[in-house]
Coordinates of C-alpha atoms in Angstrom, one line a residue:
Chain A
X28 CA -34.4 -9.1 23.5
X29 CA -33.8 -9.3 19.8
X30 CA -37.2 -7.9 19.2
X31 CA -36.6 -4.9 21.4
X32 CA -33.4 -4.1 19.5
X33 CA -35.2 -4.5 16.3
X34 CA -37.9 -2.1 17.4
X35 CA -35.6 0.6 18.6
X36 CA -33.7 0.1 15.4
X37 CA -36.8 0.7 13.3
X38 CA -37.5 4.0 15.0
X39 CA -34.0 5.2 14.8
X40 CA -33.2 8.2 12.6
X41 CA -30.5 7.8 10.0
X42 CA -26.9 8.1 11.1
X43 CA -25.2 10.2 8.4
X44 CA -21.6 10.0 7.3
X45 CA -19.5 11.1 4.3
X46 CA -17.7 7.8 4.0
X47 CA -18.5 4.4 5.4
X48 CA -15.8 1.8 5.3
X49 CA -17.0 -1.8 5.8
X50 CA -14.2 -3.8 7.4
X51 CA -11.5 -2.7 9.8
X52 CA -8.4 -4.6 8.7
X53 CA -5.3 -2.9 7.4
X54 CA -7.1 -1.8 4.2
X55 CA -10.2 -0.5 6.0
X56 CA -8.2 1.3 8.6
X57 CA -6.0 2.9 6.0
X58 CA -9.1 4.1 4.1
X59 CA -10.1 5.5 7.5
X60 CA -6.8 7.4 7.9
X61 CA -7.0 8.9 4.5
X62 CA -10.7 9.6 4.5
X63 CA -10.6 11.3 7.9
X64 CA -7.4 13.2 7.1
X65 CA -9.0 14.7 4.0
X66 CA -11.8 16.0 6.1
X67 CA -14.5 13.4 5.4
X68 CA -16.7 12.3 8.3
X69 CA -15.6 8.7 8.3
X70 CA -17.0 5.6 9.9
X71 CA -15.5 2.2 10.0
X72 CA -17.6 -0.9 10.7
X73 CA -15.8 -4.0 11.9
X74 CA -17.6 -7.2 12.8
X75 CA -14.8 -8.4 15.1
X76 CA -11.9 -6.3 16.4
X77 CA -9.6 -3.9 14.4
X78 CA -6.7 -5.3 12.5
X79 CA -8.3 -8.1 10.5
X80 CA -6.1 -11.0 9.6
X81 CA -2.9 -9.1 10.4
X82 CA -3.9 -9.1 14.1
X83 CA -3.4 -12.9 14.2
X84 CA 0.1 -12.9 12.5
X85 CA 2.8 -13.8 14.9
X86 CA 5.4 -11.6 13.2
X87 CA 5.0 -9.4 10.2
X88 CA 8.4 -9.2 8.6
X89 CA 7.6 -7.8 5.1
X90 CA 5.6 -4.7 5.8
X91 CA 7.9 -1.8 4.9
X92 CA 8.9 0.3 7.9
X93 CA 9.6 -2.4 10.5
X94 CA 13.2 -3.7 9.9
X95 CA 13.1 -6.4 12.5
X96 CA 9.4 -7.2 12.0
X97 CA 6.5 -6.4 14.2
X98 CA 4.0 -8.7 16.0
X99 CA 0.7 -8.5 14.0
X100 CA -1.3 -7.5 17.1
X101 CA 1.0 -4.5 17.7
X102 CA 0.7 -3.4 14.1
X103 CA -3.1 -3.7 14.2
X104 CA -3.1 -1.5 17.3
X105 CA -0.9 1.1 15.6
X106 CA -3.2 1.2 12.6
X107 CA -6.3 1.5 14.8
X108 CA -4.7 4.3 16.8
X109 CA -3.6 6.2 13.7
X110 CA -7.1 5.9 12.3
X111 CA -8.7 7.3 15.4
X112 CA -6.1 10.1 15.7
X113 CA -6.9 11.1 12.2
X114 CA -10.5 11.5 13.3
X115 CA -12.3 8.4 12.0
X116 CA -14.8 6.6 14.2
X117 CA -14.5 2.8 14.5
X118 CA -17.4 0.7 15.5
X119 CA -16.2 -2.8 16.5
X120 CA -18.2 -6.0 17.0
X121 CA -20.8 -4.7 14.6
X122 CA -21.6 -6.8 11.6
X123 CA -22.9 -5.3 8.3
X124 CA -25.8 -7.4 7.2
X125 CA -27.2 -5.5 4.2
X126 CA -26.2 -2.7 2.0
X127 CA -28.2 -0.6 -0.4
X128 CA -25.7 1.1 -2.6
X129 CA -27.6 2.4 -5.6
X130 CA -28.2 6.2 -5.9
X131 CA -26.6 9.0 -4.0
X132 CA -27.4 7.9 -0.5
X133 CA -25.7 4.6 0.3
X134 CA -27.3 2.7 3.2
X135 CA -25.6 0.1 5.4
X136 CA -27.6 -1.9 7.9
X137 CA -25.8 -3.7 10.7
X138 CA -26.9 -5.9 13.5
X139 CA -27.1 -2.8 15.6
X140 CA -28.0 0.2 13.5
X141 CA -28.8 1.9 10.1
X142 CA -26.2 4.2 8.5
X143 CA -26.2 6.5 5.6
X144 CA -23.1 7.5 3.6
X145 CA -22.2 9.5 0.5
X146 CA -19.6 6.9 -0.4
X147 CA -18.8 3.3 0.7
X148 CA -15.5 1.5 0.7
X149 CA -15.7 -2.3 1.0
X150 CA -12.7 -3.8 2.8
X151 CA -14.2 -7.0 4.1
X152 CA -11.1 -9.1 3.4
X153 CA -11.1 -12.9 3.2
X154 CA -11.6 -15.9 5.4
X155 CA -9.7 -19.1 5.6
X156 CA -10.3 -21.8 3.1
X157 CA -11.1 -25.3 4.6
X158 CA -9.9 -28.6 3.2
X159 CA -13.4 -29.8 2.8
X160 CA -12.9 -33.3 4.3
X161 CA -16.0 -34.6 6.1
X162 CA -14.1 -35.2 9.4
X163 CA -12.6 -31.6 9.3
X164 CA -15.6 -29.9 10.9
X165 CA -15.8 -32.5 13.7
X166 CA -12.3 -31.6 15.0
X167 CA -12.5 -27.9 14.6
X168 CA -11.4 -26.5 17.9
X169 CA -10.5 -30.0 19.0
X170 CA -7.2 -30.3 17.2
X171 CA -7.9 -28.5 13.9
X172 CA -7.1 -24.8 13.8
X173 CA -6.9 -22.1 11.1
X174 CA -4.9 -19.6 13.2
X175 CA -1.5 -20.6 14.6
X176 CA -1.2 -17.4 16.7
X177 CA -4.6 -17.9 18.3
X178 CA -4.3 -21.6 19.0
X179 CA -0.6 -22.4 18.9
X180 CA 0.0 -22.0 22.6
X181 CA -2.4 -25.0 23.2
X182 CA 0.1 -27.2 21.5
X183 CA 3.2 -26.6 23.6
X184 CA 5.6 -29.6 23.4
X185 CA 3.1 -31.5 21.2
X186 CA 3.3 -32.7 17.6
X187 CA 1.6 -30.6 15.0
X188 CA 1.2 -30.5 11.3
X189 CA 0.7 -27.4 9.1
X190 CA -1.1 -27.8 5.8
X191 CA -0.2 -25.5 2.9
X192 CA 2.7 -24.2 0.8
X193 CA 2.5 -20.4 0.7
X194 CA 3.8 -17.7 3.0
X195 CA 1.0 -18.1 5.5
X196 CA 1.6 -21.8 5.9
X197 CA 5.4 -21.2 6.3
X198 CA 4.9 -18.4 8.8
X199 CA 2.6 -20.6 10.9
X200 CA 5.0 -23.5 10.7
X201 CA 7.8 -21.2 11.9
X202 CA 5.7 -19.8 14.7
X203 CA 4.7 -23.2 15.9
X204 CA 8.3 -24.5 15.8
X205 CA 8.9 -22.2 18.7
X206 CA 6.2 -23.9 20.7
X207 CA 5.5 -27.4 19.6
X208 CA 7.8 -30.4 20.0
X209 CA 7.7 -31.3 16.3
X210 CA 6.3 -29.5 13.3
X211 CA 5.7 -31.0 9.8
X212 CA 4.5 -29.1 6.8
X213 CA 2.3 -31.0 4.4
X214 CA 1.9 -29.7 0.9
X215 CA 0.0 -31.2 -2.1
X216 CA 2.5 -30.0 -4.7
X217 CA 6.2 -30.7 -5.3
X218 CA 7.3 -27.1 -4.7
X219 CA 6.4 -24.4 -2.1
X220 CA 5.1 -21.0 -3.1
X221 CA 6.5 -19.4 0.1
X222 CA 9.3 -16.9 -0.1
X223 CA 12.8 -18.4 -0.1
X224 CA 13.7 -16.6 3.1
X225 CA 10.9 -18.4 4.8
X226 CA 11.8 -21.8 3.3
X227 CA 15.3 -21.4 4.5
X228 CA 14.1 -20.5 8.0
X229 CA 12.0 -23.7 8.0
X230 CA 15.0 -25.7 7.0
X231 CA 17.1 -24.3 9.8
X232 CA 14.3 -24.9 12.3
X233 CA 14.2 -28.6 11.3
X234 CA 10.6 -28.4 10.0
X235 CA 10.1 -31.5 7.9
X236 CA 8.3 -30.9 4.6
X237 CA 6.1 -33.6 3.1
X238 CA 5.6 -32.8 -0.6
X239 CA 2.9 -34.2 -2.9
X240 CA 1.0 -35.1 0.1
X241 CA -2.7 -34.7 1.1
X242 CA -4.7 -35.3 4.2
X243 CA -7.4 -37.9 3.5
X244 CA -9.0 -38.2 7.0
X245 CA -8.8 -36.9 10.5
X246 CA -9.1 -39.5 13.3
X247 CA -9.7 -39.5 17.0
X248 CA -12.4 -39.7 19.7
X249 CA -13.2 -36.3 21.1
X250 CA -9.9 -34.8 20.2
X251 CA -7.8 -35.3 17.1
X252 CA -5.3 -38.1 17.5
X253 CA -4.0 -38.9 14.0
X254 CA -4.4 -38.2 10.3
X255 CA -4.4 -40.4 7.2
X256 CA -2.1 -38.9 4.6
X257 CA -1.6 -39.9 1.0
X258 CA 1.7 -39.5 -0.8
X259 CA 0.7 -39.0 -4.5
X260 CA 4.2 -40.0 -5.8
X261 CA 4.1 -43.4 -4.1
X262 CA 0.3 -43.6 -4.0
X263 CA 0.7 -44.7 -0.4
X264 CA -1.7 -43.9 2.4
X265 CA -0.3 -44.0 5.9
X266 CA -1.4 -42.8 9.4
X267 CA 0.6 -40.4 11.4
X268 CA -0.1 -39.3 15.0
X269 CA -0.6 -35.7 15.6
X270 CA -2.1 -33.5 18.3
X271 CA -2.9 -30.6 16.1
X272 CA -3.4 -29.6 12.4
X273 CA -3.1 -26.0 11.3
X274 CA -4.7 -25.5 7.9
X275 CA -3.4 -22.6 5.9
X276 CA -4.4 -23.3 2.3
X277 CA -5.7 -20.1 1.0
X278 CA -8.6 -17.7 1.4
X279 CA -12.1 -17.1 0.3
X280 CA -13.4 -13.5 -0.2
X281 CA -16.0 -12.1 2.1
X282 CA -18.1 -10.7 -0.6
X283 CA -21.6 -12.2 0.0
X284 CA -23.1 -8.9 1.3
X285 CA -21.6 -6.9 -1.6
X286 CA -22.8 -9.5 -4.2
X287 CA -26.4 -9.3 -2.9
X288 CA -26.3 -5.5 -3.4
X289 CA -25.4 -5.8 -7.1
X290 CA -21.7 -5.4 -7.0
X291 CA -19.9 -7.4 -9.7
X292 CA -17.5 -10.2 -8.6
X293 CA -15.0 -12.1 -10.6
X294 CA -15.3 -15.9 -11.1
X295 CA -13.6 -16.6 -7.8
X296 CA -15.9 -14.2 -5.9
X297 CA -13.5 -11.3 -5.6
X298 CA -14.9 -7.8 -6.1
X299 CA -14.1 -6.4 -9.6
X300 CA -12.5 -2.9 -9.5
X301 CA -10.8 -0.6 -12.1
X302 CA -7.4 0.9 -11.5
X303 CA -9.0 3.5 -9.2
X304 CA -10.6 0.8 -7.1
X305 CA -14.1 1.7 -8.3
X306 CA -16.7 -1.1 -8.4
X307 CA -19.5 -1.1 -11.0
X308 CA -21.6 1.0 -8.7
X309 CA -21.0 4.8 -8.5
X310 CA -19.5 5.9 -5.2
X311 CA -18.7 2.4 -4.1
X312 CA -15.1 1.2 -3.9
X313 CA -13.4 -2.1 -2.9
X314 CA -10.0 -2.4 -1.5
X315 CA -7.6 -4.9 0.0
X316 CA -7.9 -8.7 -0.1
X317 CA -11.6 -8.8 -1.1
X318 CA -10.9 -6.9 -4.3
X319 CA -9.4 -8.4 -7.4
X320 CA -5.6 -8.2 -7.1
X321 CA -2.9 -10.7 -7.9
X322 CA -0.9 -10.2 -4.7
X323 CA -2.5 -10.2 -1.3
X324 CA 0.0 -8.4 0.9
X325 CA -0.6 -5.8 3.6
X326 CA 1.5 -3.3 1.6
X327 CA -0.6 -3.8 -1.5
X328 CA -3.8 -3.6 0.5
X329 CA -3.0 -0.2 2.0
X330 CA -2.0 1.1 -1.5
X331 CA -5.5 0.2 -2.8
X332 CA -7.1 1.8 0.3
X333 CA -5.3 5.1 -0.3
X334 CA -6.4 5.2 -3.9
X335 CA -10.0 4.4 -2.9
X336 CA -10.2 7.0 -0.1
X337 CA -8.7 9.6 -2.4
X338 CA -11.3 8.7 -5.1
X339 CA -14.1 8.7 -2.5
X340 CA -13.0 12.2 -1.5
X341 CA -13.2 13.3 -5.1
X342 CA -16.5 11.6 -5.6
X343 CA -18.1 13.3 -2.6
X344 CA -16.5 16.8 -2.6
X345 CA -16.0 17.6 -6.3
X346 CA -18.4 15.8 -8.6
X347 CA -17.2 17.7 -11.6
X348 CA -13.5 17.0 -11.1
X349 CA -14.3 13.4 -10.5
X350 CA -14.1 11.9 -14.0
X351 CA -16.2 8.8 -14.3
Chain B
X27 CA 40.8 10.7 -11.6
X28 CA 37.7 10.4 -13.8
X29 CA 39.9 8.8 -16.5
X30 CA 41.2 6.2 -14.2
X31 CA 37.7 5.2 -13.1
X32 CA 36.7 5.1 -16.7
X33 CA 39.6 2.8 -17.6
X34 CA 39.1 0.3 -14.7
X35 CA 35.4 0.4 -15.6
X36 CA 36.2 -0.7 -19.2
X37 CA 38.2 -3.7 -18.1
X38 CA 35.8 -4.8 -15.5
X39 CA 33.8 -8.0 -16.0
X40 CA 30.1 -7.9 -15.7
X41 CA 28.5 -7.8 -12.3
X42 CA 25.6 -10.2 -12.4
X43 CA 22.3 -9.9 -10.5
X44 CA 18.8 -11.4 -10.6
X45 CA 17.1 -8.1 -10.0
X46 CA 18.4 -4.6 -10.4
X47 CA 16.3 -1.8 -8.9
X48 CA 17.1 1.7 -10.1
X49 CA 16.2 4.2 -7.4
X50 CA 16.3 3.8 -3.6
X51 CA 13.2 5.7 -2.5
X52 CA 10.3 4.0 -0.6
X53 CA 9.3 2.1 -3.8
X54 CA 12.8 1.0 -4.7
X55 CA 13.6 -0.1 -1.2
X56 CA 10.3 -2.0 -0.9
X57 CA 11.1 -3.8 -4.2
X58 CA 14.5 -4.6 -2.6
X59 CA 12.8 -6.1 0.5
X60 CA 10.5 -8.2 -1.5
X61 CA 13.0 -9.2 -4.1
X62 CA 15.6 -10.3 -1.6
X63 CA 13.1 -12.1 0.6
X64 CA 12.0 -14.1 -2.3
X65 CA 15.6 -15.2 -2.8
X66 CA 16.5 -13.0 -5.7
X67 CA 20.1 -11.6 -5.7
X68 CA 19.0 -8.0 -5.6
X69 CA 20.8 -4.7 -6.2
X70 CA 19.5 -1.2 -5.6
X71 CA 21.2 1.7 -7.3
X72 CA 20.5 5.1 -5.7
X73 CA 22.1 8.3 -7.1
X74 CA 21.8 10.1 -3.8
X75 CA 21.0 8.5 -0.4
X76 CA 18.3 6.0 0.5
X77 CA 14.8 7.2 1.1
X78 CA 14.1 9.4 -1.9
X79 CA 11.7 12.3 -1.3
X80 CA 10.4 10.8 1.9
X81 CA 13.8 11.5 3.6
X82 CA 13.0 15.2 3.3
X83 CA 9.6 15.1 4.9
X84 CA 9.6 16.7 8.3
X85 CA 7.0 14.3 9.6
X86 CA 5.2 11.6 7.7
X87 CA 1.8 11.3 9.2
X88 CA -0.1 9.4 6.6
X89 CA 2.0 6.3 6.1
X90 CA 0.0 3.5 7.9
X91 CA 1.8 2.1 10.9
X92 CA 3.0 5.2 12.6
X93 CA 0.1 6.6 14.7
X94 CA 1.9 9.8 15.8
X95 CA 3.8 10.2 12.5
X96 CA 7.5 9.5 11.9
X97 CA 10.2 11.9 10.7
X98 CA 10.9 11.1 7.1
X99 CA 14.6 10.6 7.7
X100 CA 13.8 7.9 10.4
X101 CA 11.4 6.2 8.0
X102 CA 14.0 6.2 5.3
X103 CA 16.5 4.6 7.6
X104 CA 14.1 1.9 8.6
X105 CA 13.3 1.1 5.0
X106 CA 17.0 0.9 4.2
X107 CA 17.8 -1.3 7.2
X108 CA 14.9 -3.6 6.3
X109 CA 16.1 -3.9 2.8
X110 CA 19.6 -4.8 3.9
X111 CA 18.4 -7.2 6.5
X112 CA 16.4 -8.9 3.8
X113 CA 19.7 -9.4 1.9
X114 CA 19.5 -6.7 -0.8
X115 CA 22.6 -4.7 -1.6
X116 CA 22.3 -0.9 -1.9
X117 CA 24.8 1.1 -3.8
X118 CA 24.4 4.8 -2.9
X119 CA 25.7 7.9 -4.6
X120 CA 25.8 5.9 -7.8
X121 CA 24.0 7.3 -10.8
X122 CA 22.5 5.1 -13.5
X123 CA 23.5 6.7 -16.8
X124 CA 22.4 4.2 -19.4
X125 CA 20.3 1.1 -19.6
X126 CA 20.0 -1.6 -22.2
X127 CA 16.9 -3.5 -21.5
X128 CA 16.1 -5.5 -24.6
X129 CA 16.6 -9.3 -24.5
X130 CA 17.1 -11.6 -21.6
X131 CA 20.2 -9.8 -20.2
X132 CA 19.4 -6.3 -19.0
X133 CA 22.4 -4.0 -18.7
X134 CA 22.7 -1.0 -16.4
X135 CA 25.7 1.4 -16.7
X136 CA 26.3 3.7 -13.9
X137 CA 29.0 6.4 -13.3
X138 CA 30.9 3.7 -11.5
X139 CA 30.3 0.3 -13.0
X140 CA 28.5 -2.0 -15.4
X141 CA 25.8 -4.4 -14.1
X142 CA 23.8 -7.2 -15.6
X143 CA 20.4 -8.3 -14.4
X144 CA 17.7 -10.8 -15.3
X145 CA 15.0 -8.2 -14.5
X146 CA 14.9 -4.5 -13.8
X147 CA 12.6 -2.3 -11.7
X148 CA 12.6 1.4 -12.4
X149 CA 11.8 3.4 -9.3
X150 CA 13.4 6.8 -10.1
X151 CA 10.6 8.9 -8.8
X152 CA 9.8 12.5 -9.6
X153 CA 11.3 15.8 -8.8
X154 CA 9.3 18.9 -7.7
X155 CA 9.2 21.8 -10.0
X156 CA 10.4 24.7 -7.9
X157 CA 9.7 28.4 -8.2
X158 CA 13.4 29.1 -8.3
X159 CA 13.4 32.0 -5.9
X160 CA 16.6 32.2 -3.7
X161 CA 14.7 32.2 -0.4
X162 CA 12.6 29.2 -1.4
X163 CA 15.1 26.6 -0.3
X164 CA 15.5 28.2 3.2
X165 CA 11.9 27.7 4.1
X166 CA 11.4 24.3 2.7
X167 CA 9.8 22.3 5.6
X168 CA 9.5 25.5 7.5
X169 CA 6.4 26.8 5.9
X170 CA 7.0 25.9 2.3
X171 CA 5.6 22.6 1.1
X172 CA 5.1 20.8 -2.2
X173 CA 2.5 18.4 -0.9
X174 CA -0.8 19.5 0.6
X175 CA -2.0 16.0 1.5
X176 CA 1.2 15.3 3.4
X177 CA 1.6 18.7 5.2
X178 CA -1.9 20.2 5.1
X179 CA -2.9 19.0 8.6
X180 CA 0.0 21.0 10.1
X181 CA -1.8 24.1 8.9
X182 CA -5.2 23.6 10.6
X183 CA -6.8 27.0 11.2
X184 CA -3.9 28.8 9.8
X185 CA -3.4 31.1 6.8
X186 CA -2.0 29.4 3.7
X187 CA -1.2 30.3 0.1
X188 CA -1.2 27.9 -2.8
X189 CA 1.0 28.7 -5.9
X190 CA 0.0 27.5 -9.3
X191 CA -2.9 27.6 -11.8
X192 CA -3.5 24.1 -12.9
X193 CA -5.6 21.3 -11.6
X194 CA -3.1 20.2 -9.0
X195 CA -2.9 23.7 -7.5
X196 CA -6.7 24.0 -7.4
X197 CA -7.0 20.5 -5.9
X198 CA -4.5 21.4 -3.2
X199 CA -6.3 24.8 -2.5
X200 CA -9.6 23.0 -2.1
X201 CA -8.1 20.3 0.1
X202 CA -6.5 22.9 2.3
X203 CA -9.8 24.9 2.5
X204 CA -11.2 22.1 4.6
X205 CA -8.4 22.5 7.1
X206 CA -6.9 26.0 7.0
X207 CA -8.5 29.2 8.2
X208 CA -7.9 31.0 5.0
X209 CA -6.6 29.9 1.6
X210 CA -5.4 32.1 -1.2
X211 CA -4.3 30.9 -4.7
X212 CA -1.6 32.9 -6.4
X213 CA -1.2 32.5 -10.1
X214 CA 1.2 34.3 -12.4
X215 CA -1.3 34.4 -15.3
X216 CA -4.6 36.1 -15.9
X217 CA -6.5 32.9 -16.3
X218 CA -6.3 29.5 -14.6
X219 CA -5.6 26.4 -16.4
X220 CA -7.6 24.4 -14.0
X221 CA -11.0 23.1 -15.1
X222 CA -13.9 25.4 -14.7
X223 CA -15.6 23.1 -12.2
X224 CA -12.6 23.3 -10.0
X225 CA -12.5 27.1 -10.3
X226 CA -16.2 27.3 -9.3
X227 CA -15.6 25.0 -6.4
X228 CA -12.8 27.3 -5.2
X229 CA -15.2 30.3 -5.5
X230 CA -17.8 28.6 -3.4
X231 CA -15.2 27.7 -0.9
X232 CA -14.2 31.3 -0.6
X233 CA -10.7 30.8 -1.9
X234 CA -9.4 34.1 -3.1
X235 CA -7.5 34.0 -6.3
X236 CA -4.8 36.5 -7.0
X237 CA -4.2 36.6 -10.8
X238 CA -1.1 38.0 -12.6
X239 CA 0.7 37.7 -9.3
X240 CA 4.1 36.2 -8.5
X241 CA 6.0 35.6 -5.3
X242 CA 9.2 37.6 -5.2
X243 CA 10.5 36.7 -1.8
X244 CA 9.8 34.5 1.3
X245 CA 10.4 36.2 4.6
X246 CA 10.6 35.0 8.3
X247 CA 13.1 34.0 10.9
X248 CA 13.2 30.2 11.4
X249 CA 9.7 29.8 10.0
X250 CA 8.0 31.4 7.1
X251 CA 6.0 34.5 8.2
X252 CA 5.2 36.4 5.1
X253 CA 5.7 36.7 1.4
X254 CA 6.4 39.6 -1.0
X255 CA 4.1 39.4 -4.0
X256 CA 4.1 41.4 -7.2
X257 CA 0.9 42.2 -9.0
X258 CA 2.0 42.6 -12.6
X259 CA -1.1 44.5 -13.7
X260 CA -0.5 47.2 -11.2
X261 CA 3.2 46.7 -10.9
X262 CA 2.7 46.8 -7.2
X263 CA 4.7 44.8 -4.6
X264 CA 3.2 44.2 -1.3
X265 CA 3.8 41.9 1.7
X266 CA 1.2 39.5 3.0
X267 CA 1.4 37.4 6.1
X268 CA 1.1 33.7 5.7
X269 CA 1.9 30.5 7.7
X270 CA 2.3 28.2 4.8
X271 CA 2.9 28.3 1.0
X272 CA 2.1 25.2 -1.0
X273 CA 3.9 25.2 -4.3
X274 CA 2.1 23.1 -7.0
X275 CA 3.5 24.2 -10.3
X276 CA 4.2 20.7 -11.6
X277 CA 6.3 17.6 -11.1
X278 CA 8.8 16.2 -13.4
X279 CA 9.2 12.4 -13.7
X280 CA 12.8 11.2 -13.7
X281 CA 12.3 9.1 -16.8
X282 CA 15.0 10.3 -19.2
X283 CA 17.3 7.3 -18.9
X284 CA 14.3 4.9 -19.3
X285 CA 13.0 6.8 -22.3
X286 CA 16.4 6.5 -24.1
X287 CA 16.2 2.7 -23.7
X288 CA 12.9 2.4 -25.5
X289 CA 10.5 2.3 -22.6
X290 CA 7.2 3.9 -23.4
X291 CA 6.2 7.0 -21.5
X292 CA 2.8 8.8 -21.4
X293 CA 2.5 12.3 -22.8
X294 CA 3.7 13.8 -19.5
X295 CA 6.8 11.6 -19.3
X296 CA 5.6 9.0 -16.8
X297 CA 6.4 5.4 -17.5
X298 CA 3.4 3.4 -18.8
X299 CA 2.6 0.2 -16.9
X300 CA -0.2 -2.3 -16.8
X301 CA -1.9 -3.4 -13.6
X302 CA 1.1 -5.7 -12.8
X303 CA 3.5 -2.8 -13.2
X304 CA 5.0 -4.2 -16.4
X305 CA 6.4 -1.7 -19.0
X306 CA 6.4 -2.4 -22.7
X307 CA 9.7 -4.3 -22.4
X308 CA 9.7 -7.9 -21.1
X309 CA 11.2 -8.2 -17.6
X310 CA 11.2 -4.4 -17.0
X311 CA 8.9 -2.9 -14.4
X312 CA 8.2 0.6 -13.2
X313 CA 6.9 1.5 -9.7
X314 CA 6.2 4.5 -7.5
X315 CA 6.0 8.1 -8.6
X316 CA 7.8 7.7 -12.0
X317 CA 5.1 5.2 -13.2
X318 CA 1.6 6.3 -14.4
X319 CA -0.7 6.4 -11.3
X320 CA -3.2 9.0 -10.2
X321 CA -2.1 9.2 -6.6
X322 CA 1.5 9.8 -5.6
X323 CA 1.7 8.6 -2.0
X324 CA 4.3 6.5 -0.2
X325 CA 1.6 3.9 0.6
X326 CA 0.6 3.6 -3.0
X327 CA 4.3 3.5 -4.1
X328 CA 5.1 0.6 -1.9
X329 CA 2.0 -1.3 -3.1
X330 CA 3.3 -1.0 -6.7
X331 CA 6.8 -2.1 -5.6
X332 CA 5.5 -5.3 -4.0
X333 CA 3.5 -6.1 -7.1
X334 CA 6.6 -5.5 -9.4
X335 CA 9.0 -7.4 -7.2
X336 CA 6.6 -10.4 -7.1
X337 CA 6.1 -10.2 -10.9
X338 CA 9.9 -9.9 -11.3
X339 CA 10.3 -13.1 -9.3
X340 CA 7.7 -14.8 -11.5
X341 CA 9.4 -13.6 -14.6
X342 CA 12.8 -14.9 -13.5
X343 CA 12.0 -18.1 -11.7
X344 CA 8.8 -19.2 -13.5
X345 CA 7.1 -20.9 -10.6
X346 CA 4.1 -23.1 -11.3
X347 CA 1.6 -20.3 -10.3
X348 CA 3.1 -17.5 -12.4
X349 CA 0.9 -16.6 -15.4
X350 CA 2.5 -14.4 -18.0

């Protein structure tokens, strides 16, 4: 079966586009909106479904324009619709495996097809960082989750723990407090990084915060049953029972395919860009969470996408105007 | 009356805030949302009403999140509401006259009061340079636009005119040539200031350039229907039918108050910032259209505001992760 696909793929003629956007999260979809609106024949390649990480957010409260917040899945749908109304084409469930970005014709090879574009915008986002404890993998999907919205409903009236200290961890803890019987937040530092508004919400939702605390081990038979935690202040290890652990300790950039093609990354693996979102390769831009930027917010991601799509337009349509 | 205000103002004690945002357009209101949500006591000073230039847009189609577009006034209201829900205070119809930004205490003096803040974000935007023809105001949003990217798609397959002779006018004409049926460029001089490459691009896109020509009058009922133009060579006035006129004769940054306080501007009067939106004065940031940036879109403005508000939080609170 795989062979047949491969064969038909080899014989296939090139599929030509002005702009190819790799990744269909908020940044990629925004690049699609701006690319298509400026008249570029624009394709978005998304390995999963449109919306990226925002689609799994229970409630997005800080994206400007939605005073009472909006469920992430609704916002994702709106971005996808807007992108398609603008005239961009979105291919979902199609993974980009290899890119060849040197020269005037940029090639993107997916698990389904070969594409050719005059410019490429990389918007592949990030993935969840794992704790890296040996027993972590064993209980993935058996008590350990990296997405409260996806898996929270399995823990109705149960005891859960959230690990992390930033906005994402706080948002997950708040979301889970509406489902679970008891929610604890475990953070390895003495202060949280989450917004004050979220910290106050956690207080009023009686979410207990364990500071200076790390998980040392996950325990259970087939399913997670308890965790060993270490309080660094007291240097005390104790076991607490829990049905679920939601890990929200940061992200890793999805930049492997870009790196292989010669795009320069910073020391943490994020794609290096200048103030116009240009990478080190002509006609190739990077936007959103996968690009170097100090603040990973949806509002900052869309800003970078607008700049890149506008630059891509300049690069494709007016080479003289486009100042390198 | 003015004297009384002045007197009570003199006796008034200082009004203390963590963060003072000057300007209540999309960038200023976003800075307010993020500032307040992070727990900063945040004040926004707006000389008119909230929303800035976006409030005057008939329909905002390219702000991500609104697939079918949203009237600018509705979007402005949503931003204002979100900002207030977050806990920021907005003072409208209050003009900032003078700022004293050196040192740890930043002072802002308005036509009503004196304020003191730990950090200041300048979000005063730009103003469009107008032609100054009496009938110009009447058709604003009814055929006359100052933003091709925003309003161009309303003129698909229609006849439009661009006014101006610089790069911005040429870029707008080229952008519109991909959408409209026919694009003319009207310029009051005998040569364009736009780069040769752009002029050549206009030629190859069959954009007709009317030199030494000025618009004398806009005509129509509710919507623009035609313009009276004067060719100064021939001293000939004639009427041409058009569906839209895009005026691109320059923008003016609202940076006079900032300049007086010692903030560095670029040669065109825009406020210089680094990639974290910091000006040359510690604890003072600039965001949105008044700051140096190549693309003036609402989506890029809010991105800069999120960065600045997050930086302002770091500057004031010095959390463990803030790196100066």
